[in-house]
Amino acid sequence: MWSRRIVGWSMREDLQAQLVVDALDMARTRRRPGPGGVLHSDRGSQYTSLVVGQALRASGLLPSMGRRGSALDNAPAESVISTIEAELERIHGTRPFATRHQARLAVFDYIEAFYNRLRIHSALGNLSPEEFEAINWPAAGQRPVEMTRRGRAFGPTPGAWTALRPAHITTGPTTGSMNG
């Protein structure tokens, strides 16, 4: 959450626990958190599953879950999902994709080419997540490998959109935590 960058996400036809494991694997590959990092989530069955618990233990990460009945504990994660859905719908319209592959490509394009690299955030001083990290990451040698360019734009290339929700995990260098 530190830089608003989405570092792990996944899409599936179902809401099985493998969705979380896939997003977690992507985030771990990109950030390489040390033991003791934290994955914060709501209390959904995917996050409380045996397979997610095993993946967390194997990677040295600790689970953290929001309190029962408290929507505020997971508000940042819900907010980014809402932003993705609204902006993709505004750009691409509400018609469904012809294939899941098209949906995956549109979400990939939005997250990886626009949201992380170009979309500005008022909470970051009107910088993109990539720009914010380039300026504020503690040590140049620790910068994530996916940071490659800087710039701003108003949106990705138009295409079709449907309401598929990516799972996401974010990290910050000051806490070493992962939030999903």
Coordinates of N, CA, C and O in Angstrom, one line a residue:
M1 N 0.8 -1.2 0.0 CA 0.0 0.0 0.0 C 0.9 1.3 0.0 O 0.4 2.3 -0.4
W2 N 2.1 1.1 0.4 CA 3.0 2.3 0.5 C 3.0 3.1 -0.8 O 2.9 4.3 -0.8
S3 N 3.2 2.4 -2.0 CA 3.3 3.2 -3.2 C 2.0 3.0 -4.1 O 2.0 3.5 -5.2
R4 N 1.1 2.3 -3.7 CA -0.2 2.0 -4.5 C 0.1 1.0 -5.6 O -0.8 0.8 -6.4
R5 N 1.3 0.5 -5.8 CA 1.6 -0.4 -6.9 C 1.0 -1.8 -6.6 O 1.0 -2.3 -5.5
I6 N 0.4 -2.3 -7.6 CA -0.2 -3.7 -7.6 C 1.0 -4.6 -8.0 O 1.4 -4.5 -9.2
V7 N 1.5 -5.4 -7.1 CA 2.6 -6.3 -7.4 C 2.3 -7.7 -7.6 O 3.1 -8.5 -8.1
G8 N 1.1 -8.1 -7.3 CA 0.6 -9.5 -7.5 C -0.9 -9.5 -7.8 O -1.6 -8.9 -7.1
W9 N -1.2 -10.2 -8.8 CA -2.6 -10.3 -9.2 C -2.8 -11.6 -10.0 O -1.9 -12.1 -10.5
S10 N -4.1 -12.0 -10.0 CA -4.4 -13.3 -10.7 C -5.9 -13.2 -11.2 O -6.7 -12.5 -10.6
M11 N -6.2 -14.0 -12.2 CA -7.6 -14.1 -12.7 C -7.8 -15.6 -12.9 O -7.0 -16.3 -13.4
R12 N -9.0 -16.0 -12.5 CA -9.4 -17.4 -12.7 C -10.9 -17.4 -13.0 O -11.6 -16.4 -12.7
E13 N -11.4 -18.6 -13.4 CA -12.9 -18.7 -13.6 C -13.6 -18.9 -12.3 O -14.8 -18.8 -12.3
D14 N -12.9 -19.3 -11.3 CA -13.5 -19.6 -10.0 C -12.8 -18.8 -8.9 O -11.9 -18.0 -9.2
L15 N -13.3 -18.9 -7.7 CA -12.7 -18.2 -6.6 C -12.0 -19.1 -5.6 O -12.0 -18.9 -4.4
Q16 N -11.3 -20.1 -6.2 CA -10.6 -21.1 -5.4 C -9.3 -20.5 -4.8 O -8.8 -19.4 -5.3
A17 N -8.7 -21.1 -3.9 CA -7.6 -20.6 -3.2 C -6.4 -20.4 -4.1 O -5.5 -19.6 -3.8
Q18 N -6.3 -21.2 -5.2 CA -5.2 -21.1 -6.1 C -5.1 -19.6 -6.7 O -4.0 -19.2 -7.0
L19 N -6.2 -18.9 -6.8 CA -6.2 -17.5 -7.2 C -5.3 -16.7 -6.3 O -4.5 -15.9 -6.8
V20 N -5.4 -16.9 -5.0 CA -4.6 -16.2 -4.0 C -3.1 -16.6 -4.1 O -2.2 -15.8 -4.1
V21 N -2.9 -17.9 -4.2 CA -1.5 -18.4 -4.3 C -0.8 -17.9 -5.6 O 0.3 -17.5 -5.5
D22 N -1.5 -17.8 -6.7 CA -0.9 -17.3 -7.9 C -0.6 -15.8 -7.7 O 0.5 -15.4 -8.2
A23 N -1.5 -15.0 -7.2 CA -1.2 -13.6 -6.9 C 0.0 -13.4 -5.9 O 0.9 -12.6 -6.1
L24 N 0.0 -14.3 -4.9 CA 1.1 -14.3 -3.9 C 2.4 -14.6 -4.6 O 3.4 -13.9 -4.3
D25 N 2.4 -15.6 -5.4 CA 3.7 -16.0 -6.1 C 4.2 -14.8 -7.0 O 5.4 -14.6 -7.0
M26 N 3.3 -14.2 -7.7 CA 3.7 -13.0 -8.5 C 4.3 -11.9 -7.6 O 5.4 -11.4 -7.9
A27 N 3.7 -11.6 -6.5 CA 4.2 -10.6 -5.6 C 5.5 -11.0 -5.0 O 6.4 -10.1 -4.9
R28 N 5.6 -12.2 -4.6 CA 6.9 -12.7 -4.0 C 8.0 -12.6 -5.0 O 9.2 -12.2 -4.7
T29 N 7.8 -13.0 -6.3 CA 8.8 -12.9 -7.3 C 9.2 -11.5 -7.5 O 10.4 -11.2 -7.7
R30 N 8.3 -10.5 -7.5 CA 8.6 -9.1 -7.8 C 9.3 -8.4 -6.6 O 10.2 -7.6 -6.8
R31 N 8.9 -8.7 -5.4 CA 9.4 -8.0 -4.3 C 10.4 -8.7 -3.4 O 11.1 -8.1 -2.7
R32 N 10.4 -10.0 -3.5 CA 11.3 -10.9 -2.7 C 11.3 -10.5 -1.3 O 12.4 -10.1 -0.7
P33 N 10.1 -10.5 -0.6 CA 10.1 -10.1 0.8 C 10.8 -11.1 1.7 O 10.9 -12.3 1.4
G34 N 11.4 -10.6 2.7 CA 12.1 -11.5 3.7 C 11.1 -12.2 4.6 O 9.9 -11.8 4.6
P35 N 11.6 -13.1 5.4 CA 10.8 -13.8 6.3 C 10.1 -12.8 7.3 O 10.8 -11.8 7.6
G36 N 8.9 -13.0 7.7 CA 8.2 -12.1 8.6 C 7.3 -11.1 7.9 O 6.6 -10.3 8.5
G37 N 7.4 -11.0 6.5 CA 6.5 -10.2 5.8 C 5.0 -10.6 6.1 O 4.8 -11.7 6.5
V38 N 4.1 -9.7 5.8 CA 2.7 -10.0 6.2 C 1.8 -9.9 5.0 O 1.8 -9.0 4.2
L39 N 0.9 -10.9 4.8 CA -0.2 -10.9 3.8 C -1.4 -10.5 4.6 O -1.9 -11.3 5.4
H40 N -2.0 -9.3 4.3 CA -3.2 -9.0 5.0 C -4.4 -9.2 4.0 O -4.3 -8.9 2.9
S41 N -5.5 -9.8 4.6 CA -6.6 -10.1 3.7 C -7.9 -10.0 4.6 O -7.9 -9.8 5.8
D42 N -9.0 -10.2 3.9 CA -10.3 -10.3 4.6 C -10.4 -11.8 5.1 O -9.4 -12.6 4.9
R43 N -11.5 -12.2 5.5 CA -11.7 -13.6 6.1 C -12.3 -14.5 5.1 O -13.0 -15.5 5.4
G44 N -12.2 -14.2 3.8 CA -12.7 -15.1 2.7 C -12.1 -16.5 2.8 O -11.0 -16.7 3.2
S45 N -12.9 -17.4 2.3 CA -12.5 -18.8 2.4 C -11.2 -19.1 1.6 O -10.4 -20.0 2.0
Q46 N -10.9 -18.3 0.6 CA -9.7 -18.5 -0.2 C -8.5 -18.2 0.7 O -7.5 -18.9 0.7
Y47 N -8.6 -17.2 1.5 CA -7.4 -16.8 2.4 C -7.2 -17.6 3.6 O -6.2 -17.7 4.1
T48 N -8.3 -18.3 4.0 CA -8.2 -19.2 5.2 C -8.0 -20.6 4.8 O -8.0 -21.5 5.7
S49 N -7.8 -20.9 3.6 CA -7.6 -22.3 3.1 C -6.3 -22.8 3.5 O -5.3 -22.1 3.7
L50 N -6.2 -24.2 3.5 CA -5.0 -24.9 3.8 C -3.9 -24.6 2.8 O -2.7 -24.3 3.2
V51 N -4.2 -24.5 1.5 CA -3.2 -24.3 0.5 C -2.6 -22.9 0.6 O -1.4 -22.7 0.4
V52 N -3.3 -21.9 1.0 CA -2.8 -20.5 1.2 C -1.9 -20.5 2.4 O -0.8 -20.0 2.4
G53 N -2.4 -21.2 3.5 CA -1.6 -21.3 4.7 C -0.2 -22.0 4.4 O 0.8 -21.5 4.9
Q54 N -0.3 -23.0 3.6 CA 1.0 -23.7 3.3 C 1.9 -22.8 2.5 O 3.1 -22.8 2.7
A55 N 1.4 -22.1 1.5 CA 2.2 -21.2 0.7 C 2.8 -20.1 1.6 O 4.0 -19.7 1.4
L56 N 2.0 -19.6 2.5 CA 2.6 -18.5 3.4 C 3.7 -19.1 4.3 O 4.8 -18.5 4.4
R57 N 3.5 -20.3 4.9 CA 4.5 -20.9 5.7 C 5.8 -21.2 4.9 O 6.9 -20.9 5.3
A58 N 5.6 -21.7 3.7 CA 6.8 -22.1 2.8 C 7.6 -20.8 2.4 O 8.8 -20.9 2.2
S59 N 6.9 -19.7 2.4 CA 7.6 -18.5 2.0 C 8.1 -17.6 3.2 O 8.7 -16.6 3.0
G60 N 7.7 -18.0 4.4 CA 8.1 -17.3 5.6 C 7.3 -16.1 5.8 O 7.6 -15.2 6.7
L61 N 6.1 -16.0 5.2 CA 5.2 -14.9 5.4 C 4.2 -15.2 6.4 O 3.8 -16.3 6.7
L62 N 3.6 -14.1 7.1 CA 2.7 -14.3 8.1 C 1.3 -13.8 7.6 O 1.2 -12.8 7.0
P63 N 0.2 -14.6 8.0 CA -1.1 -14.1 7.6 C -1.6 -13.1 8.6 O -1.3 -13.1 9.8
S64 N -2.4 -12.1 8.1 CA -3.1 -11.1 8.9 C -4.5 -11.0 8.3 O -4.6 -10.8 7.1
M65 N -5.5 -11.0 9.2 CA -6.9 -10.9 8.7 C -7.6 -9.8 9.4 O -7.4 -9.5 10.6
G66 N -8.5 -9.2 8.6 CA -9.3 -8.1 9.2 C -10.2 -8.7 10.3 O -10.5 -9.8 10.4
R67 N -10.7 -7.7 11.1 CA -11.7 -8.1 12.2 C -13.0 -8.5 11.6 O -13.4 -8.0 10.5
R68 N -13.7 -9.4 12.2 CA -15.0 -9.8 11.8 C -16.0 -8.6 11.8 O -16.0 -7.8 12.7
G69 N -16.7 -8.4 10.7 CA -17.7 -7.3 10.6 C -17.1 -5.9 10.4 O -17.9 -5.0 10.5
S70 N -15.8 -5.8 10.2 CA -15.2 -4.5 10.0 C -14.8 -4.3 8.5 O -13.8 -4.8 8.1
A71 N -15.6 -3.6 7.8 CA -15.4 -3.3 6.4 C -14.1 -2.4 6.2 O -13.5 -2.4 5.2
L72 N -13.8 -1.7 7.2 CA -12.7 -0.7 7.1 C -11.3 -1.4 7.1 O -10.4 -0.9 6.5
D73 N -11.2 -2.6 7.7 CA -9.9 -3.3 7.7 C -9.4 -3.6 6.3 O -8.2 -3.7 6.0
N74 N -10.3 -3.8 5.4 CA -9.9 -4.2 4.0 C -10.3 -3.1 3.0 O -10.3 -3.4 1.8
A75 N -10.6 -1.9 3.5 CA -11.0 -0.8 2.6 C -10.0 -0.5 1.5 O -10.4 -0.3 0.3
P76 N -8.7 -0.4 1.8 CA -7.8 -0.1 0.7 C -7.8 -1.1 -0.5 O -7.8 -0.8 -1.7
A77 N -7.9 -2.4 -0.1 CA -8.0 -3.4 -1.2 C -9.3 -3.3 -2.0 O -9.3 -3.4 -3.2
E78 N -10.4 -3.1 -1.3 CA -11.7 -2.9 -2.0 C -11.7 -1.7 -2.8 O -12.3 -1.6 -3.9
S79 N -11.0 -0.6 -2.4 CA -11.0 0.6 -3.1 C -10.2 0.4 -4.4 O -10.7 1.0 -5.5
V80 N -9.1 -0.3 -4.4 CA -8.4 -0.4 -5.7 C -9.2 -1.3 -6.7 O -9.1 -1.1 -7.9
I81 N -9.9 -2.3 -6.2 CA -10.7 -3.2 -7.0 C -11.8 -2.3 -7.7 O -12.0 -2.4 -8.9
S82 N -12.4 -1.5 -6.9 CA -13.5 -0.6 -7.4 C -12.9 0.4 -8.4 O -13.5 0.6 -9.5
T83 N -11.7 0.9 -8.2 CA -11.1 1.8 -9.1 C -10.8 1.1 -10.5 O -11.1 1.7 -11.5
I84 N -10.3 -0.1 -10.4 CA -10.0 -0.8 -11.6 C -11.3 -1.1 -12.4 O -11.3 -0.9 -13.6
E85 N -12.3 -1.6 -11.7 CA -13.5 -1.8 -12.4 C -14.1 -0.6 -13.0 O -14.5 -0.6 -14.2
A86 N -14.2 0.5 -12.3 CA -14.8 1.8 -12.8 C -14.0 2.3 -14.0 O -14.6 2.7 -15.0
E87 N -12.7 2.3 -13.9 CA -11.8 2.9 -14.9 C -11.9 2.1 -16.2 O -11.9 2.6 -17.3
L88 N -11.8 0.8 -16.0 CA -11.9 -0.1 -17.2 C -13.3 0.0 -17.9 O -13.4 0.0 -19.1
E89 N -14.3 0.1 -17.1 CA -15.6 0.2 -17.7 C -15.8 1.6 -18.4 O -16.3 1.7 -19.5
R90 N -15.2 2.6 -17.8 CA -15.2 4.0 -18.5 C -14.5 3.9 -19.8 O -14.9 4.5 -20.8
I91 N -13.4 3.3 -19.8 CA -12.5 3.2 -21.0 C -13.0 2.2 -22.0 O -13.1 2.5 -23.2
H92 N -13.5 1.1 -21.6 CA -13.8 0.0 -22.5 C -15.3 -0.3 -22.7 O -15.7 -1.1 -23.5
G93 N -16.1 0.4 -21.9 CA -17.5 0.1 -22.0 C -18.0 -1.1 -21.1 O -17.1 -1.7 -20.5
T94 N -19.2 -1.4 -21.2 CA -19.7 -2.5 -20.3 C -20.0 -3.8 -21.1 O -20.4 -4.8 -20.4
R95 N -19.7 -3.9 -22.3 CA -20.0 -5.1 -23.1 C -19.0 -6.2 -22.6 O -17.8 -5.9 -22.3
P96 N -19.4 -7.4 -22.6 CA -18.5 -8.5 -22.1 C -17.5 -8.8 -23.2 O -17.6 -8.6 -24.4
F97 N -16.4 -9.4 -22.7 CA -15.3 -9.8 -23.6 C -15.8 -11.1 -24.4 O -16.6 -11.8 -23.9
A98 N -15.3 -11.2 -25.6 CA -15.6 -12.4 -26.4 C -15.0 -13.7 -25.8 O -15.6 -14.8 -25.8
T99 N -13.8 -13.5 -25.2 CA -13.1 -14.7 -24.6 C -12.4 -14.2 -23.2 O -12.2 -13.1 -23.0
R100 N -12.1 -15.2 -22.4 CA -11.4 -15.0 -21.2 C -10.0 -14.4 -21.5 O -9.5 -13.6 -20.7
H101 N -9.4 -14.9 -22.6 CA -8.1 -14.4 -22.9 C -8.1 -12.9 -23.2 O -7.2 -12.2 -22.8
Q102 N -9.2 -12.4 -23.9 CA -9.3 -11.0 -24.1 C -9.4 -10.2 -22.8 O -8.9 -9.1 -22.6
A103 N -10.2 -10.8 -21.8 CA -10.4 -10.1 -20.5 C -9.0 -10.1 -19.8 O -8.7 -9.0 -19.2
R104 N -8.3 -11.2 -19.8 CA -7.0 -11.2 -19.1 C -6.1 -10.2 -19.7 O -5.3 -9.5 -19.0
L105 N -6.0 -10.1 -21.1 CA -5.2 -9.1 -21.7 C -5.5 -7.6 -21.3 O -4.7 -6.8 -21.1
A106 N -6.8 -7.3 -21.3 CA -7.3 -6.0 -20.9 C -6.9 -5.7 -19.5 O -6.4 -4.6 -19.2
V107 N -7.1 -6.6 -18.5 CA -6.7 -6.4 -17.2 C -5.2 -6.3 -17.0 O -4.7 -5.4 -16.3
F108 N -4.4 -7.1 -17.7 CA -3.0 -7.0 -17.7 C -2.5 -5.6 -18.2 O -1.7 -5.0 -17.6
D109 N -3.1 -5.2 -19.4 CA -2.7 -3.9 -19.9 C -3.0 -2.8 -18.9 O -2.2 -1.9 -18.8
Y110 N -4.2 -2.8 -18.3 CA -4.6 -1.8 -17.4 C -3.6 -1.7 -16.2 O -3.1 -0.7 -15.8
I111 N -3.4 -2.9 -15.5 CA -2.6 -2.9 -14.3 C -1.1 -2.7 -14.6 O -0.5 -1.8 -14.0
E112 N -0.5 -3.4 -15.6 CA 0.9 -3.4 -15.8 C 1.4 -2.2 -16.7 O 2.4 -1.7 -16.4
A113 N 0.6 -1.8 -17.6 CA 1.0 -0.7 -18.5 C 0.5 0.7 -18.1 O 1.1 1.7 -18.3
F114 N -0.7 0.7 -17.4 CA -1.2 2.0 -17.1 C -1.2 2.2 -15.6 O -0.5 3.2 -15.1
Y115 N -1.9 1.4 -14.8 CA -2.1 1.7 -13.4 C -0.7 1.8 -12.6 O -0.5 2.8 -11.9
N116 N 0.1 0.9 -12.8 CA 1.4 0.9 -12.0 C 2.4 1.9 -12.6 O 3.2 2.5 -11.8
R117 N 2.4 2.1 -13.9 CA 3.4 3.0 -14.5 C 3.0 4.4 -14.7 O 3.8 5.3 -14.7
L118 N 1.7 4.7 -15.0 CA 1.3 6.0 -15.5 C 0.2 6.7 -14.6 O 0.1 7.9 -14.6
R119 N -0.7 5.9 -14.0 CA -1.8 6.5 -13.3 C -1.4 7.3 -12.1 O -0.7 6.7 -11.2
I120 N -1.7 8.6 -12.1 CA -1.3 9.4 -10.9 C -2.3 9.2 -9.8 O -3.4 8.9 -9.9
H121 N -1.7 9.4 -8.6 CA -2.5 9.3 -7.3 C -2.3 10.5 -6.5 O -1.1 10.9 -6.2
S122 N -3.3 11.1 -6.0 CA -3.2 12.3 -5.2 C -2.5 12.0 -3.9 O -1.7 12.8 -3.4
A123 N -2.7 10.8 -3.4 CA -2.0 10.4 -2.1 C -0.5 10.3 -2.3 O 0.2 10.2 -1.3
L124 N 0.0 10.2 -3.5 CA 1.4 10.1 -3.8 C 2.0 11.4 -4.4 O 3.0 11.4 -5.0
G125 N 1.3 12.5 -4.1 CA 1.7 13.8 -4.6 C 1.6 13.9 -6.1 O 2.4 14.5 -6.8
N126 N 0.5 13.3 -6.7 CA 0.3 13.3 -8.1 C 1.4 12.6 -8.9 O 1.7 13.1 -10.0
L127 N 1.9 11.5 -8.4 CA 2.9 10.7 -9.1 C 2.2 9.4 -9.3 O 1.3 8.9 -8.6
S128 N 2.8 8.6 -10.3 CA 2.4 7.2 -10.5 C 3.1 6.4 -9.4 O 4.1 6.8 -8.9
P129 N 2.6 5.2 -9.2 CA 3.3 4.3 -8.3 C 4.8 4.1 -8.7 O 5.7 4.1 -7.8
E130 N 5.0 3.9 -10.0 CA 6.4 3.8 -10.4 C 7.3 5.0 -10.1 O 8.4 4.9 -9.6
E131 N 6.7 6.2 -10.4 CA 7.5 7.4 -10.1 C 7.7 7.6 -8.6 O 8.8 7.9 -8.2
F132 N 6.7 7.3 -7.8 CA 6.8 7.4 -6.4 C 7.9 6.5 -5.8 O 8.8 6.9 -5.0
E133 N 8.0 5.3 -6.3 CA 9.0 4.3 -5.9 C 10.4 4.8 -6.3 O 11.4 4.6 -5.6
A134 N 10.5 5.2 -7.5 CA 11.8 5.7 -8.1 C 12.4 6.8 -7.2 O 13.6 6.8 -7.0
I135 N 11.5 7.6 -6.7 CA 12.0 8.8 -5.9 C 12.2 8.4 -4.4 O 13.1 8.8 -3.8
N136 N 11.3 7.5 -3.9 CA 11.3 7.2 -2.4 C 11.8 5.9 -2.0 O 11.9 5.6 -0.8
W137 N 12.2 5.0 -2.9 CA 12.7 3.7 -2.4 C 14.0 3.9 -1.7 O 14.8 4.6 -2.1
P138 N 14.2 3.2 -0.5 CA 15.3 3.5 0.4 C 16.7 3.3 -0.2 O 17.5 4.1 0.0
A139 N 16.9 2.3 -1.0 CA 18.2 2.1 -1.6 C 18.1 1.7 -3.0 O 17.3 0.8 -3.3
A140 N 18.9 2.3 -3.9 CA 18.8 2.0 -5.3 C 18.9 0.5 -5.6 O 18.2 0.0 -6.5
G141 N 19.7 -0.2 -4.9 CA 19.9 -1.6 -5.2 C 18.7 -2.5 -4.8 O 18.7 -3.6 -5.2
Q142 N 17.8 -1.9 -4.1 CA 16.6 -2.7 -3.7 C 15.4 -2.4 -4.6 O 14.3 -2.9 -4.3
R143 N 15.5 -1.5 -5.5 CA 14.3 -1.2 -6.4 C 13.8 -2.5 -7.1 O 14.6 -3.3 -7.5
P144 N 12.5 -2.6 -7.2 CA 12.0 -3.8 -7.9 C 12.4 -3.8 -9.4 O 12.6 -2.8 -10.0
V145 N 12.6 -5.0 -9.9 CA 13.1 -5.2 -11.3 C 12.1 -4.7 -12.3 O 12.5 -4.4 -13.4
E146 N 10.8 -4.7 -12.0 CA 9.8 -4.3 -13.0 C 9.7 -2.8 -13.2 O 9.0 -2.4 -14.1
M147 N 10.5 -2.0 -12.5 CA 10.5 -0.5 -12.7 C 11.3 -0.2 -13.9 O 12.5 -0.4 -13.9
T148 N 10.8 0.3 -15.0 CA 11.6 0.5 -16.2 C 11.4 1.9 -16.8 O 12.2 2.4 -17.5
R149 N 10.2 2.5 -16.7 CA 10.0 3.8 -17.4 C 9.1 4.7 -16.5 O 8.4 4.3 -15.6
R150 N 9.1 6.0 -16.8 CA 8.3 7.0 -16.1 C 7.5 7.7 -17.1 O 7.8 7.9 -18.3
G151 N 6.4 8.3 -16.6 CA 5.5 9.0 -17.5 C 4.1 9.0 -17.0 O 3.7 8.3 -16.0
R152 N 3.2 9.8 -17.6 CA 1.8 9.9 -17.2 C 0.9 9.8 -18.5 O 1.3 10.2 -19.6
A153 N -0.3 9.3 -18.3 CA -1.3 9.2 -19.4 C -2.6 9.2 -18.8 O -2.8 9.1 -17.6
F154 N -3.7 9.2 -19.6 CA -5.0 9.3 -19.1 C -5.7 7.9 -19.2 O -6.8 7.7 -18.7
G155 N -5.1 6.9 -19.8 CA -5.7 5.6 -19.9 C -5.1 4.7 -20.9 O -4.4 5.2 -21.8
P156 N -5.3 3.4 -20.7 CA -4.8 2.4 -21.7 C -5.5 2.4 -23.0 O -6.6 3.1 -23.1
T157 N -5.1 1.7 -23.9 CA -5.7 1.5 -25.2 C -7.1 1.0 -25.0 O -7.3 0.0 -24.3
P158 N -8.1 1.6 -25.7 CA -9.5 1.1 -25.5 C -9.7 -0.4 -26.0 O -9.0 -0.8 -26.9
G159 N -10.6 -1.1 -25.4 CA -10.9 -2.5 -25.8 C -12.2 -2.9 -25.1 O -12.9 -2.0 -24.6
A160 N -12.5 -4.1 -25.0 CA -13.7 -4.6 -24.4 C -13.5 -4.8 -22.9 O -12.3 -5.0 -22.5
W161 N -14.5 -4.8 -22.1 CA -14.4 -4.9 -20.6 C -15.6 -5.7 -20.1 O -16.7 -5.7 -20.5
T162 N -15.3 -6.5 -19.1 CA -16.3 -7.2 -18.3 C -15.9 -7.2 -16.8 O -14.7 -6.9 -16.6
A163 N -16.8 -7.5 -15.9 CA -16.4 -7.3 -14.5 C -15.7 -8.5 -13.9 O -16.2 -9.2 -13.1
L164 N -14.5 -8.8 -14.4 CA -13.7 -9.8 -13.8 C -12.8 -9.1 -12.7 O -12.2 -8.0 -13.0
R165 N -12.7 -9.7 -11.6 CA -11.9 -9.0 -10.5 C -10.6 -9.6 -10.3 O -10.5 -10.8 -10.0
P166 N -9.5 -8.9 -10.5 CA -8.2 -9.4 -10.2 C -7.9 -9.5 -8.7 O -8.3 -8.6 -8.0
A167 N -7.2 -10.5 -8.2 CA -6.7 -10.5 -6.8 C -5.5 -9.6 -6.9 O -4.8 -9.5 -7.8
H168 N -5.2 -9.0 -5.8 CA -4.0 -8.1 -5.8 C -3.3 -8.1 -4.4 O -3.9 -8.4 -3.4
I169 N -2.0 -7.9 -4.5 CA -1.2 -7.8 -3.3 C -0.3 -6.6 -3.5 O 0.3 -6.4 -4.6
T170 N -0.1 -5.8 -2.5 CA 0.8 -4.7 -2.6 C 1.9 -4.8 -1.5 O 1.6 -5.4 -0.4
T171 N 3.0 -4.2 -1.7 CA 4.0 -4.2 -0.7 C 4.6 -2.8 -0.5 O 4.5 -1.9 -1.3
G172 N 5.2 -2.5 0.6 CA 5.9 -1.3 0.8 C 7.3 -1.6 1.5 O 7.4 -2.4 2.4
P173 N 8.3 -0.9 1.1 CA 9.6 -1.1 1.6 C 9.8 -0.8 3.1 O 10.7 -1.3 3.8
T174 N 9.0 0.2 3.6 CA 9.2 0.6 5.0 C 8.6 -0.4 6.0 O 9.1 -0.5 7.1
T175 N 7.7 -1.2 5.6 CA 7.1 -2.2 6.5 C 7.4 -3.6 6.1 O 7.3 -4.5 6.9
G176 N 7.7 -3.8 4.8 CA 8.0 -5.2 4.4 C 6.7 -6.0 4.4 O 6.8 -7.2 4.3
S177 N 5.5 -5.4 4.5 CA 4.3 -6.1 4.5 C 3.7 -6.3 3.2 O 3.9 -5.5 2.3
M178 N 2.9 -7.3 3.1 CA 2.1 -7.5 1.9 C 0.6 -7.4 2.3 O 0.2 -8.0 3.3
N179 N -0.1 -6.7 1.5 CA -1.5 -6.5 1.8 C -2.4 -7.0 0.6 O -2.1 -6.7 -0.5
G180 N -3.4 -7.9 0.8 CA -4.2 -8.4 -0.3 C -5.6 -8.3 -0.1 O -6.1 -7.9 0.9

